[in-house]
Short mmCIF file of C-alpha atoms in Angstrom, two decimals:
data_model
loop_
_atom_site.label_atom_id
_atom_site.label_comp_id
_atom_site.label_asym_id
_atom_site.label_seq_id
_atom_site.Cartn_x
_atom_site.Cartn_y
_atom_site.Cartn_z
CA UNK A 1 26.20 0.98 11.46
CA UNK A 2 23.59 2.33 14.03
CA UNK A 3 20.43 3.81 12.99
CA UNK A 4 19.37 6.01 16.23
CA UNK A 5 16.10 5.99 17.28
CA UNK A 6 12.82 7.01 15.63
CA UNK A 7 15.86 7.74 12.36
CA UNK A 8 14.37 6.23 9.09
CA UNK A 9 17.42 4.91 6.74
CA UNK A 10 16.59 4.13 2.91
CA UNK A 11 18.83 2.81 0.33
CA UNK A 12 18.21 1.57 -3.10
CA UNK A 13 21.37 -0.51 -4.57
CA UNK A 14 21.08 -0.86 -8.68
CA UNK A 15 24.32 -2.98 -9.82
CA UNK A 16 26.39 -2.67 -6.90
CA UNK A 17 26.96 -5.42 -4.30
CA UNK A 18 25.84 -4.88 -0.35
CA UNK A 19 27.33 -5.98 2.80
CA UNK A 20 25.66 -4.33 5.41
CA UNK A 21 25.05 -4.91 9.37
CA UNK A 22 22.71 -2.48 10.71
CA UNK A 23 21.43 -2.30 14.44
CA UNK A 24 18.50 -0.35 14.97
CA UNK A 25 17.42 1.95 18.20
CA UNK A 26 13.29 2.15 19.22
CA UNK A 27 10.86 3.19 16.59
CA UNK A 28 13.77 3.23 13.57
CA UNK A 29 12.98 2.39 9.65
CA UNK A 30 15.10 0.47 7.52
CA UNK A 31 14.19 0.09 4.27
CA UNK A 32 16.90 -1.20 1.54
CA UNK A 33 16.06 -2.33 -1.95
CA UNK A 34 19.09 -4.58 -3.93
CA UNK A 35 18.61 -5.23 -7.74
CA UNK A 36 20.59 -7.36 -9.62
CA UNK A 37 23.59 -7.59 -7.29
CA UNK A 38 24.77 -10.11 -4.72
CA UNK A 39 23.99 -8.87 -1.19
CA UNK A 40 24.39 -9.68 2.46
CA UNK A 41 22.76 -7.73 5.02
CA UNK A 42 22.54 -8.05 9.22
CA UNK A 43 19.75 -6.66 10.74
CA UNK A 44 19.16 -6.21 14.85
CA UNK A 45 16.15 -4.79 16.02
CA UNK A 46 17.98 -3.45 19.30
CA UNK A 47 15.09 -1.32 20.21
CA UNK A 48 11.19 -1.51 20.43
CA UNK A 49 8.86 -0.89 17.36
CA UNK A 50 11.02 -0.88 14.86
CA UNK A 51 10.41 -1.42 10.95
CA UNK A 52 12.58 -3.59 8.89
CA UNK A 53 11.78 -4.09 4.88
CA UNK A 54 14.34 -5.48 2.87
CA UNK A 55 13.31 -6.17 -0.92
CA UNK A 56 15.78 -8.28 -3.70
CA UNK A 57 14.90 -8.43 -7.53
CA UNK A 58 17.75 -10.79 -8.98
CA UNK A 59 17.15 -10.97 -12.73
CA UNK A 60 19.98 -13.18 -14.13
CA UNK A 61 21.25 -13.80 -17.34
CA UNK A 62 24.31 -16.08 -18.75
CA UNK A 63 26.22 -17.69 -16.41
CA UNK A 64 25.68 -14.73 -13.77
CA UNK A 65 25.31 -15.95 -10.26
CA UNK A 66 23.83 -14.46 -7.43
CA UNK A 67 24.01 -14.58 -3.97
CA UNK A 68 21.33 -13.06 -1.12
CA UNK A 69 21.40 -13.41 2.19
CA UNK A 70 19.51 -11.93 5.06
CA UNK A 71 19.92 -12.15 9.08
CA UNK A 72 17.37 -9.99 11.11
CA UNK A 73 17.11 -10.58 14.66
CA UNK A 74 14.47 -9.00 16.73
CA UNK A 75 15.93 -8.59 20.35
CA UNK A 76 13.12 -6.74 21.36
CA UNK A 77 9.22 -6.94 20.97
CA UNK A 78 6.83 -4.84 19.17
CA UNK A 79 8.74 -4.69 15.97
CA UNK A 80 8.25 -5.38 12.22
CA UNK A 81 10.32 -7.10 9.24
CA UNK A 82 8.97 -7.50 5.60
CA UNK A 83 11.11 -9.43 3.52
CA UNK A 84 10.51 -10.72 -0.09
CA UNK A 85 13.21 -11.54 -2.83
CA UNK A 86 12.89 -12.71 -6.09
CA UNK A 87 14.60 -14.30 -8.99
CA UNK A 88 14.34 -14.90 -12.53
CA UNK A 89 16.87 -16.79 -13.50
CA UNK A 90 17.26 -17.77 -17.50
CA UNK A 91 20.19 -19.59 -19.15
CA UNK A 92 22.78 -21.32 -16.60
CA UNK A 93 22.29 -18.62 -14.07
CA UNK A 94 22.54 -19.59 -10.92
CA UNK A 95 20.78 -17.87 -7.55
CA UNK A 96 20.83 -18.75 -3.61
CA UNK A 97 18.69 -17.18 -1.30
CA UNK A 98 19.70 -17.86 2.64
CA UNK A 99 17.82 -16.27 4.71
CA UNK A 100 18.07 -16.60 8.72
CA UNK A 101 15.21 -15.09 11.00
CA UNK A 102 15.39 -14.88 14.76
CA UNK A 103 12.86 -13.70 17.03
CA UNK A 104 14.47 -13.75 20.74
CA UNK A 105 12.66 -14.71 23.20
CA UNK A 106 11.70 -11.33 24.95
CA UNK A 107 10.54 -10.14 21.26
CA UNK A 108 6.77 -10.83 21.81
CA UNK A 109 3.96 -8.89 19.58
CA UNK A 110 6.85 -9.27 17.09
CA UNK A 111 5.22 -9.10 12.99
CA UNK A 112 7.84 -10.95 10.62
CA UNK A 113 7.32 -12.04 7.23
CA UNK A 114 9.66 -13.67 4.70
CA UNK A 115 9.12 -14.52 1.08
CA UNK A 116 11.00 -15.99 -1.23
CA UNK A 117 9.77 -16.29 -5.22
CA UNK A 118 12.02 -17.56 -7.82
CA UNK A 119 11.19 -17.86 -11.52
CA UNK A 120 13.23 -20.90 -13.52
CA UNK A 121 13.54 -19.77 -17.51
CA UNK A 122 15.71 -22.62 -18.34
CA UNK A 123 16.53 -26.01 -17.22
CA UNK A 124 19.87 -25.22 -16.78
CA UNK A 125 19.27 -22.36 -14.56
CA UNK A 126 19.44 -23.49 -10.52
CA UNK A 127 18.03 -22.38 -7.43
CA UNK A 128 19.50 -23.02 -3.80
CA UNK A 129 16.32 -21.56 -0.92
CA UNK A 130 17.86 -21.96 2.23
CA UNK A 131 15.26 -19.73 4.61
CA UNK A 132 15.78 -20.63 8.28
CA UNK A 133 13.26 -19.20 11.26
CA UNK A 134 14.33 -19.73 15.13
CA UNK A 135 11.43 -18.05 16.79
CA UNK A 136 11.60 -18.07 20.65
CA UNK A 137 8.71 -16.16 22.03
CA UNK A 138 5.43 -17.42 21.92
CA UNK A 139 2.75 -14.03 21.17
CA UNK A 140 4.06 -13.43 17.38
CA UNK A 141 3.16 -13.39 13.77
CA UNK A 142 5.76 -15.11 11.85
CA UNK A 143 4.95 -16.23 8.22
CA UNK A 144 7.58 -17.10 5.78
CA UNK A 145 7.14 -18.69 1.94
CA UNK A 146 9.81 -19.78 -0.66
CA UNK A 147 8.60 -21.27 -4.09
CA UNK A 148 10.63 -22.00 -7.37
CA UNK A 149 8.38 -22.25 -10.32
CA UNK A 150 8.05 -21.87 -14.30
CA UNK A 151 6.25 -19.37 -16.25
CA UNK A 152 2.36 -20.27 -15.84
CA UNK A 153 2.11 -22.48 -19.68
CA UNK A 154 -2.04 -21.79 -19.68
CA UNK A 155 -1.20 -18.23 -19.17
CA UNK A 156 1.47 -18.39 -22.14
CA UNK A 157 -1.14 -19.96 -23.69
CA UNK A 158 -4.35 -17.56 -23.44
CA UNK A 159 -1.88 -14.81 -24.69
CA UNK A 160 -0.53 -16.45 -27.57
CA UNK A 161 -5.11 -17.00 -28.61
CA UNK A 162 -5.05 -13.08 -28.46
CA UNK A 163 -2.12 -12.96 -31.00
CA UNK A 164 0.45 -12.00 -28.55
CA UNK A 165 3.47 -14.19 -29.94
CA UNK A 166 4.85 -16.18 -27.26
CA UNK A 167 8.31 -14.29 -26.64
CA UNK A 168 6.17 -11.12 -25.63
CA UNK A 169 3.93 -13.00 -23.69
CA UNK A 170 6.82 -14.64 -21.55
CA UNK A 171 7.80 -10.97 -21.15
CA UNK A 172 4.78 -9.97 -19.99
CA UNK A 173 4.27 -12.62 -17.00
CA UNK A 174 8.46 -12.31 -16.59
CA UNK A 175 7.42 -8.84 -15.70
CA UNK A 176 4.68 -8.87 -14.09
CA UNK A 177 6.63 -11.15 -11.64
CA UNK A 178 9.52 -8.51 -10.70
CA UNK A 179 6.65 -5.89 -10.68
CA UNK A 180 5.74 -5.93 -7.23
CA UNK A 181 9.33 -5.54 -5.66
CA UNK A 182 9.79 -2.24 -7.68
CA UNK A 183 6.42 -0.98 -6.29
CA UNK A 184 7.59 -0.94 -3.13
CA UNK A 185 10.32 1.60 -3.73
CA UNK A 186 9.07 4.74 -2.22
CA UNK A 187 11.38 7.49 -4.68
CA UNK A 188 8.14 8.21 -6.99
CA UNK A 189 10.60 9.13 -9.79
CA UNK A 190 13.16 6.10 -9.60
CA UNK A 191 10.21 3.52 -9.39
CA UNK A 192 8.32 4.66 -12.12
CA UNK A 193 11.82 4.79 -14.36
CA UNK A 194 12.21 1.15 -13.07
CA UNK A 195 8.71 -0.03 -14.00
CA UNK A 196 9.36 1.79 -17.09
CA UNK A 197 12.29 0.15 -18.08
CA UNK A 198 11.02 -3.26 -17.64
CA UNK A 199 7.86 -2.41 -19.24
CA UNK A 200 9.48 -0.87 -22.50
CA UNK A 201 10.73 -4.69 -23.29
CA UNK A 202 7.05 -5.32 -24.30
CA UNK A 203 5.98 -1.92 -25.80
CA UNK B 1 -21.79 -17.64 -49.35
CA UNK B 2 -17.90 -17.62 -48.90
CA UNK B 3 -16.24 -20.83 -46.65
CA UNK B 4 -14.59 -19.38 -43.91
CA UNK B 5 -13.71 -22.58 -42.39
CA UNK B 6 -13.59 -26.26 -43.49
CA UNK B 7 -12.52 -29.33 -41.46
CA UNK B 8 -11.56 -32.56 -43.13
CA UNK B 9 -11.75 -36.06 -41.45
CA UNK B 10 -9.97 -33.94 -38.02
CA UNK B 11 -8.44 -36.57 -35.80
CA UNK B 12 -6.53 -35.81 -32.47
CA UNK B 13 -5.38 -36.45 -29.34
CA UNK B 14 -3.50 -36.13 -25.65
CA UNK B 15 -1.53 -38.05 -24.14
CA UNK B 16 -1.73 -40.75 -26.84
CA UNK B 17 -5.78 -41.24 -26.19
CA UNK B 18 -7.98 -40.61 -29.74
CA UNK B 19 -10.31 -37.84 -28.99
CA UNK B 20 -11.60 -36.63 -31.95
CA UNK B 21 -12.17 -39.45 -34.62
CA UNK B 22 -12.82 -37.55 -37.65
CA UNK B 23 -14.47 -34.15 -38.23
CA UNK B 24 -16.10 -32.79 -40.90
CA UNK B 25 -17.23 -28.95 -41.39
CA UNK B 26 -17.78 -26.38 -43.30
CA UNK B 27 -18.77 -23.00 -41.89
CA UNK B 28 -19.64 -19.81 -44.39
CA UNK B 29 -19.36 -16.20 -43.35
CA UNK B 30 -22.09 -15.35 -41.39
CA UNK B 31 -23.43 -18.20 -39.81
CA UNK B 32 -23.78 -19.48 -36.57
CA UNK B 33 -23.16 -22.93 -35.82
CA UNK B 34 -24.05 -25.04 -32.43
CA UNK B 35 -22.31 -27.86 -31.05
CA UNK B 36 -23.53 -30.01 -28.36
CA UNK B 37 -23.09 -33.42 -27.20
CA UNK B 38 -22.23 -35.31 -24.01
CA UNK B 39 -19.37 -34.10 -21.61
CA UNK B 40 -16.08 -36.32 -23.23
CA UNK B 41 -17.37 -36.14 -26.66
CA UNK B 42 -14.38 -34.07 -27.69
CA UNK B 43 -16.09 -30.30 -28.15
CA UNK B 44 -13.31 -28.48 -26.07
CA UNK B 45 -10.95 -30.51 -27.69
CA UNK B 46 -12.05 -29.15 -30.96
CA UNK B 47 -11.87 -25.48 -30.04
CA UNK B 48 -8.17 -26.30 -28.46
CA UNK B 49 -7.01 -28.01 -31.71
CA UNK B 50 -8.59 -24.98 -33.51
CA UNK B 51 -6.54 -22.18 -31.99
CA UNK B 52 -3.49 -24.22 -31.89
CA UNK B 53 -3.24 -25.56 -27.70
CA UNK B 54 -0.07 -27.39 -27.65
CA UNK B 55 -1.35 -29.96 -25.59
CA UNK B 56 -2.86 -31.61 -28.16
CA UNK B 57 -1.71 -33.58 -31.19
CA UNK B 58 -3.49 -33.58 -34.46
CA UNK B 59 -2.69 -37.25 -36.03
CA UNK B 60 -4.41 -36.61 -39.28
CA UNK B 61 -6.96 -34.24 -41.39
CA UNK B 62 -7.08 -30.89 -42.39
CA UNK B 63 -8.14 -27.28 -41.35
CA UNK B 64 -9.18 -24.14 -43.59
CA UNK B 65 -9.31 -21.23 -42.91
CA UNK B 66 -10.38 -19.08 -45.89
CA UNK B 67 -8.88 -21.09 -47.80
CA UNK B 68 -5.34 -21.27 -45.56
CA UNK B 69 -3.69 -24.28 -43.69
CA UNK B 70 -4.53 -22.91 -40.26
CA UNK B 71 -2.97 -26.11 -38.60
CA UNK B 72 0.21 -24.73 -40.15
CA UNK B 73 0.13 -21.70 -38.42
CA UNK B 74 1.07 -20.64 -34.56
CA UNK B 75 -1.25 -20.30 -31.90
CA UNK B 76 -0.64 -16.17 -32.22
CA UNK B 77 -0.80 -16.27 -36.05
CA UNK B 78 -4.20 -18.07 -36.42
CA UNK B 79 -5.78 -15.39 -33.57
CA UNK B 80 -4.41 -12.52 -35.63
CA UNK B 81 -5.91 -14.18 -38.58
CA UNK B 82 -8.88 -14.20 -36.89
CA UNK B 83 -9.51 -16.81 -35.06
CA UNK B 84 -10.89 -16.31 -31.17
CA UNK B 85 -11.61 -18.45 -28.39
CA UNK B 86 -13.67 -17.94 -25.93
CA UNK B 87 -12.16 -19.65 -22.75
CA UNK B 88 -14.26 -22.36 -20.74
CA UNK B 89 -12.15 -21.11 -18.12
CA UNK B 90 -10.58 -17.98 -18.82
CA UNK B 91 -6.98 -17.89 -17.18
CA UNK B 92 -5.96 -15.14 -14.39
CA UNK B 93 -2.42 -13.24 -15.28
CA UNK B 94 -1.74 -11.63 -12.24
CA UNK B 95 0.27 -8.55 -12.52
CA UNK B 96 -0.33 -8.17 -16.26
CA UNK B 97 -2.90 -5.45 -16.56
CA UNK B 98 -6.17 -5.32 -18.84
CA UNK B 99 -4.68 -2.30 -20.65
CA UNK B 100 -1.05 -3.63 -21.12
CA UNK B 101 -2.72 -6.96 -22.16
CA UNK B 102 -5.41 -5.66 -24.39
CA UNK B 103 -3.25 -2.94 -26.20
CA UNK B 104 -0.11 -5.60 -27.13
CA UNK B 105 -3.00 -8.23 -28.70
CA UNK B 106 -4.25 -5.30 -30.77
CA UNK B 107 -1.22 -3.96 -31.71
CA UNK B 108 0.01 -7.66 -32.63
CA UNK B 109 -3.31 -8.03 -35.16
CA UNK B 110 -2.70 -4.61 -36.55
CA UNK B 111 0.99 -5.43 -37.49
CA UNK B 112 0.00 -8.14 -39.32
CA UNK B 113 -2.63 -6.82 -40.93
CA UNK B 114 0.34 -4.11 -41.76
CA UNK B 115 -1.07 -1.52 -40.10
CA UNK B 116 0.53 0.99 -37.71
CA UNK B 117 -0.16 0.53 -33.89
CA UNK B 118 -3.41 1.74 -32.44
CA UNK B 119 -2.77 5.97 -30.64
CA UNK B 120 -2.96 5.98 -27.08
CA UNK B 121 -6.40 7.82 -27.39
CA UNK B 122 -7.92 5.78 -30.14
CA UNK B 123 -7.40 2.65 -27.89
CA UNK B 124 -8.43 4.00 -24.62
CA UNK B 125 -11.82 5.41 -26.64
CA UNK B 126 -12.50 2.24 -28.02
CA UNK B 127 -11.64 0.38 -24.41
CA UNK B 128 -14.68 2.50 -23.25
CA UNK B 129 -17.06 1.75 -26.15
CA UNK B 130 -16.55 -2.05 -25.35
CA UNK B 131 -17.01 -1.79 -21.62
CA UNK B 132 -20.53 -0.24 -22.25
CA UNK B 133 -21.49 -3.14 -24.68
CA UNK B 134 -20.70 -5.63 -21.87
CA UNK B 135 -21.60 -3.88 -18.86
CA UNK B 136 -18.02 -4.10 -17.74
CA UNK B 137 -16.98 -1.38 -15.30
CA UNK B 138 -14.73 1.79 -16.06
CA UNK B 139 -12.01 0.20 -13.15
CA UNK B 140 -11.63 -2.56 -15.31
CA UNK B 141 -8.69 -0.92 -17.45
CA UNK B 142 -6.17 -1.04 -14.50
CA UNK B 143 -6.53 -4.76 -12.70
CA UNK B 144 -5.27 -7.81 -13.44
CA UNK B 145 -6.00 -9.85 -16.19
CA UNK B 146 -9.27 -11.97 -15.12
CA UNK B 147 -7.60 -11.84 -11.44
CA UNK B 148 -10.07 -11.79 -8.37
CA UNK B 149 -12.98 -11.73 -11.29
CA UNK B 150 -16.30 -13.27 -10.62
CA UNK B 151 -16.98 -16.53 -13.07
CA UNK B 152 -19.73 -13.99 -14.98
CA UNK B 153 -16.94 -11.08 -14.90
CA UNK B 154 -14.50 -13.53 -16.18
CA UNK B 155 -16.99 -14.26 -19.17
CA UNK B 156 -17.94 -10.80 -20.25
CA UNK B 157 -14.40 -10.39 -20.37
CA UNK B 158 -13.78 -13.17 -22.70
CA UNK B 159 -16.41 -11.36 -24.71
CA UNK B 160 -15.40 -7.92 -24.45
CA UNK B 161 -12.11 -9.20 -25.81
CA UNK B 162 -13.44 -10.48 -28.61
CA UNK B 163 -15.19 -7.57 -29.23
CA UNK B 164 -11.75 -5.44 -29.37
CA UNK B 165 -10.56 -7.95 -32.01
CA UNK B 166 -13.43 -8.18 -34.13
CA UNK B 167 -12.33 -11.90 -35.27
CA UNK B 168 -13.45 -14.19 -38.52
CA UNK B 169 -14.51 -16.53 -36.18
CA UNK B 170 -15.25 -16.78 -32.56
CA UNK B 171 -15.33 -20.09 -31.04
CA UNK B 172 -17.40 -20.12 -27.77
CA UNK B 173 -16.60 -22.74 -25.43
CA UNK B 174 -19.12 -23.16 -22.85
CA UNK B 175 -19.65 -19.27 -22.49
CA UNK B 176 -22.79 -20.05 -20.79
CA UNK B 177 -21.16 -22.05 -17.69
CA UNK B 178 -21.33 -20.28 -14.64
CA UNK B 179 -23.41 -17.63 -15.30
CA UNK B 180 -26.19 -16.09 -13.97
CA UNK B 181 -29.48 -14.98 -16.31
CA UNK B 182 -28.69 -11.63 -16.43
CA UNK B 183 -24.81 -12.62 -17.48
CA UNK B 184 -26.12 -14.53 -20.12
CA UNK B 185 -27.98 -11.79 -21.44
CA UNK B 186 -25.42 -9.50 -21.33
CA UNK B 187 -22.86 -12.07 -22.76
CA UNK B 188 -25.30 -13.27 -25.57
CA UNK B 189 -26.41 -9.69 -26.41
CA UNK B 190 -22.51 -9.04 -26.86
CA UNK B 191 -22.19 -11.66 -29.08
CA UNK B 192 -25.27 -10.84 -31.85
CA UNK B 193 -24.56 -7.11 -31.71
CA UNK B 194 -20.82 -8.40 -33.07
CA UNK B 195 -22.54 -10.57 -35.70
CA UNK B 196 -22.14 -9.42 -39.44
CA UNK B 197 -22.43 -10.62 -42.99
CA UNK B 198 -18.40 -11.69 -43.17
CA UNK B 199 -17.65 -13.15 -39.81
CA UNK B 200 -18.97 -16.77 -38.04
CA UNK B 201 -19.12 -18.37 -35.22
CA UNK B 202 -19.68 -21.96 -33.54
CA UNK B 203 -21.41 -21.56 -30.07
CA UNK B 204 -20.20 -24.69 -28.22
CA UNK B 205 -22.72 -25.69 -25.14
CA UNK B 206 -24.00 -28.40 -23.50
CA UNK B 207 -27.79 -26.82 -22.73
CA UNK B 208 -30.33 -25.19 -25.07
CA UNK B 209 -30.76 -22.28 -22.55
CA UNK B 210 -27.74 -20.27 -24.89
CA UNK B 211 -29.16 -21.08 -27.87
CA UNK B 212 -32.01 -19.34 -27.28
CA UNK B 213 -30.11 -15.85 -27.06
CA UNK B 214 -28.02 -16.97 -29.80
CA UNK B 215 -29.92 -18.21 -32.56
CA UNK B 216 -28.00 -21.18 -34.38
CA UNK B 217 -28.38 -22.07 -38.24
CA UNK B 218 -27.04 -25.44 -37.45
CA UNK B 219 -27.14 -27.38 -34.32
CA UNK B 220 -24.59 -30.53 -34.56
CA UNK B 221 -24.03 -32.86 -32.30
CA UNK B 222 -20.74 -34.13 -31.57
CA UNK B 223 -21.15 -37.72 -29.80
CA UNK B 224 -17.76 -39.83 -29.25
CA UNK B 225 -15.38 -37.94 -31.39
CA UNK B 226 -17.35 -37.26 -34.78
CA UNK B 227 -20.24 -34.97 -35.59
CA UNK B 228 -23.48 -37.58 -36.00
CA UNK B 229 -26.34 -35.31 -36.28
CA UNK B 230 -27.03 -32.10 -38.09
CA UNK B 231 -30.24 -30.10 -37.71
CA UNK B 232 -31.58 -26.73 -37.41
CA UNK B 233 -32.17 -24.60 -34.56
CA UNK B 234 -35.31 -27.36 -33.76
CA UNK B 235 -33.04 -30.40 -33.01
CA UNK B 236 -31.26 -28.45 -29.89
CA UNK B 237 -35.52 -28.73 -28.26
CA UNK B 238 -35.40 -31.94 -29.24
CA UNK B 239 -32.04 -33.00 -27.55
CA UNK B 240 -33.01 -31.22 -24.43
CA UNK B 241 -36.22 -32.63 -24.37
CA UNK B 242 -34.76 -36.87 -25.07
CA UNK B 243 -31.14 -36.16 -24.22
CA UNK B 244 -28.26 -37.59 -26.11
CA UNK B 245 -29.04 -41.59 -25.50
CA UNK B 246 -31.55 -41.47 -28.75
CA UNK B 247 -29.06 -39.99 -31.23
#
């Protein structure tokens, strides 16, 4: 699909899996949220000044497994992409993140950023990071970040000494991990129902 | 005088390496005991046996508390029974906000006390009546857990936590690190305007400077694992003034 210019597109995908290639004209906005649903999505920055954010919250479960994958190419300078996707992955789930960013070589003053967080619950749970940045012109800002960790034990800890038992407490921080990906929905209603929801675990 | 707490010939470790080497005490309601010694001597690792830190591994001895086997218990059961630490170094939770966080402990402590959870308004008054006792400003209710805090924010905050759970016995671990004279007011004000007839506390420092703001009944000190002085208020001048080598 073509987003025409200065056209802002906005999607938010709850359950249901994504294949997308976009291109987008001068001074477009793409912003696409996935949660908890295997996606792949293409994005060319055809035109000048455009915005791309693309957000993932995997939260897996079971023997669920996951798949994200990202391509955004800027062709042309001035433009932006904001990426970050998370997991949480508990049980035997299993998660891979590839995620391929290209900045041409005509693309100067060109802002990228890429993040990828995953939270391990389990030993048996797996993460594959496979981020991958060819960046051909030389006047950018390109920053990308993938980490794998556990829940924070000292925090887990510090709860538990104010009587929070520790199933609640890993709720908390297991929460206040996804938070920041549902904050950056813009639909006032469906974020605060998504905060809500993840919230109400603890309540 | 009711015994809150007793310890009986306390031993424990990490990683396989004997810290404490046998501790004896007995704390009543109402009192205020001091413990100071040398850095290594094992006084954080008696506040993190205390409230339960997994880290470490009690090998032998016995804990009270009124009467109970607190070693028995889980971390989260002995702090609803009300036991508090105050962190040496409080820990950040980003993303977990000071209202969230605050509201679940209390809620926790009222259920087992059998009580039904705190109203929205009750909390949020009572949020606002413990800010003012520490100074601690009215933003305070919607950041992050001890995230971006100053080391003297971080420590009022330890306080005004304990002074939303009202505990048997507060254990302060080093409160007066890091902080500033004016801090240290604040903080030790906190602490004596919490002080009644039923509940304790043990002030653990390494300087006399605290104990001045928060008057001890007993000053022990804890040298190698085992408690091998006990005095009044007087023997924390005198340890300042000779150090530790003449104990």
């Amino acid at each position: 699909m073509r987003i025409s210019k200065g056209e802002i597109f906005e999607r938010v995908f709850i359950n249901e899996e994504v294949n997308l290639q976009i291109d987008q004209e001068a001074g477009s906005h793409v912003k696409i949220h996935v949660i908890n649903a295997s996606f792949s999505i293409t994005v060319n920055q055809l035109g000048e000044g455009c915005l791309t954010e693309i957000y993932g919250l995997e939260n897996l479960h079971g023997d669920e497994s996951v798949t994200a994958e990202t391509h955004v190419t800027h062709a042309v300078g001035g433009g932006t992409s904001n990426q970050l996707i998370k997991f949480v992955l508990a049980d035997q789930s299993r998660g891979h993140f590839i995620g391929d960013l290209k900045i041409a070589q005509d693309a100067q003053k060109t802002d990228a950023h890429q993040t990828n967080r995953n939270l391990l619950l389990s030993k048996d749970a797996e993460m594959r990071t496979q981020p991958q940045l060819e960046i051909y012109a030389d006047d950018v800002k390109a920053t990308h970040g993938a980490s794998t960790g556990q829940l924070d034990e000292s925090a887990l800890f510090y709860m538990q000494q104010r009587g929070i038992d520790k199933q609640k407490a890993r709720q908390l921080l297991v929460n206040a991990f996804m938070k920041d990906v549902l904050a950056t929905i813009s639909d006032d209603e469906l974020r605060e129902q998504l905060l809500n929801s993840i919230d109400g675990v603890v309540q | 005088m009711n015994k809150l707490l007793e310890i009986k010939d306390l031993h424990a470790s990490i990683g396989g390496k004997e810290i404490l080497k046998g501790v004896n005490l007995v704390i009543n309601e109402g009192e205020v005991h001091a413990i100071m010694g040398p850095n290594g001597a094992g006084k954080s690792t008696l506040s993190a046996v205390l409230t339960g830190n997994p880290a470490y591994e009690v090998t032998s001895g016995e804990v009270y508390l009124k009467g109970q086997d607190l070693l028995a218990m889980e971390p989260e059961v002995r702090a609803r029974a009300g036991v508090f630490l105050s962190f040496q170094y409080p820990v950040e939770i980003p993303g977990v906000s000071m209202t969230n966080f605050m509201r679940t402990a209390i809620n926790a402590k009222r259920e087992y006390e059998g009580k039904e959870p705190i109203s929205p308004k009750e909390f949020l008054s009572l949020m606002r009546e413990k800010k003012k006792l520490l100074e601690l400003p009215d933003k305070l209710n919607n950041r992050s857990v001890n995230e971006g805090f100053s080391g003297g924010e971080k420590k009022k905050n330890e306080i005004f936590q304990m002074a939303m759970l009202e505990p048997c016995l507060a254990i302060l671990d080093e409160t007066d690190s890091g902080l500033d004279i004016d801090a240290l007011r604040i903080v030790a004000e906190g602490v004596n305007r919490l002080k009644t007839p039923q509940n304790a506390s043990i002030v653990i420092t390494h300087y006399q400077r605290l104990l001045d703001y928060i008057v001890p009944d007993f000053v022990h000190v804890l040298a190698d694992g085992k408690i091998v002085k006990t005095g009044d208020k007087t023997l924390a001048l005198e340890l300042e003034e000779h150090g530790y080598e003449n104990i």
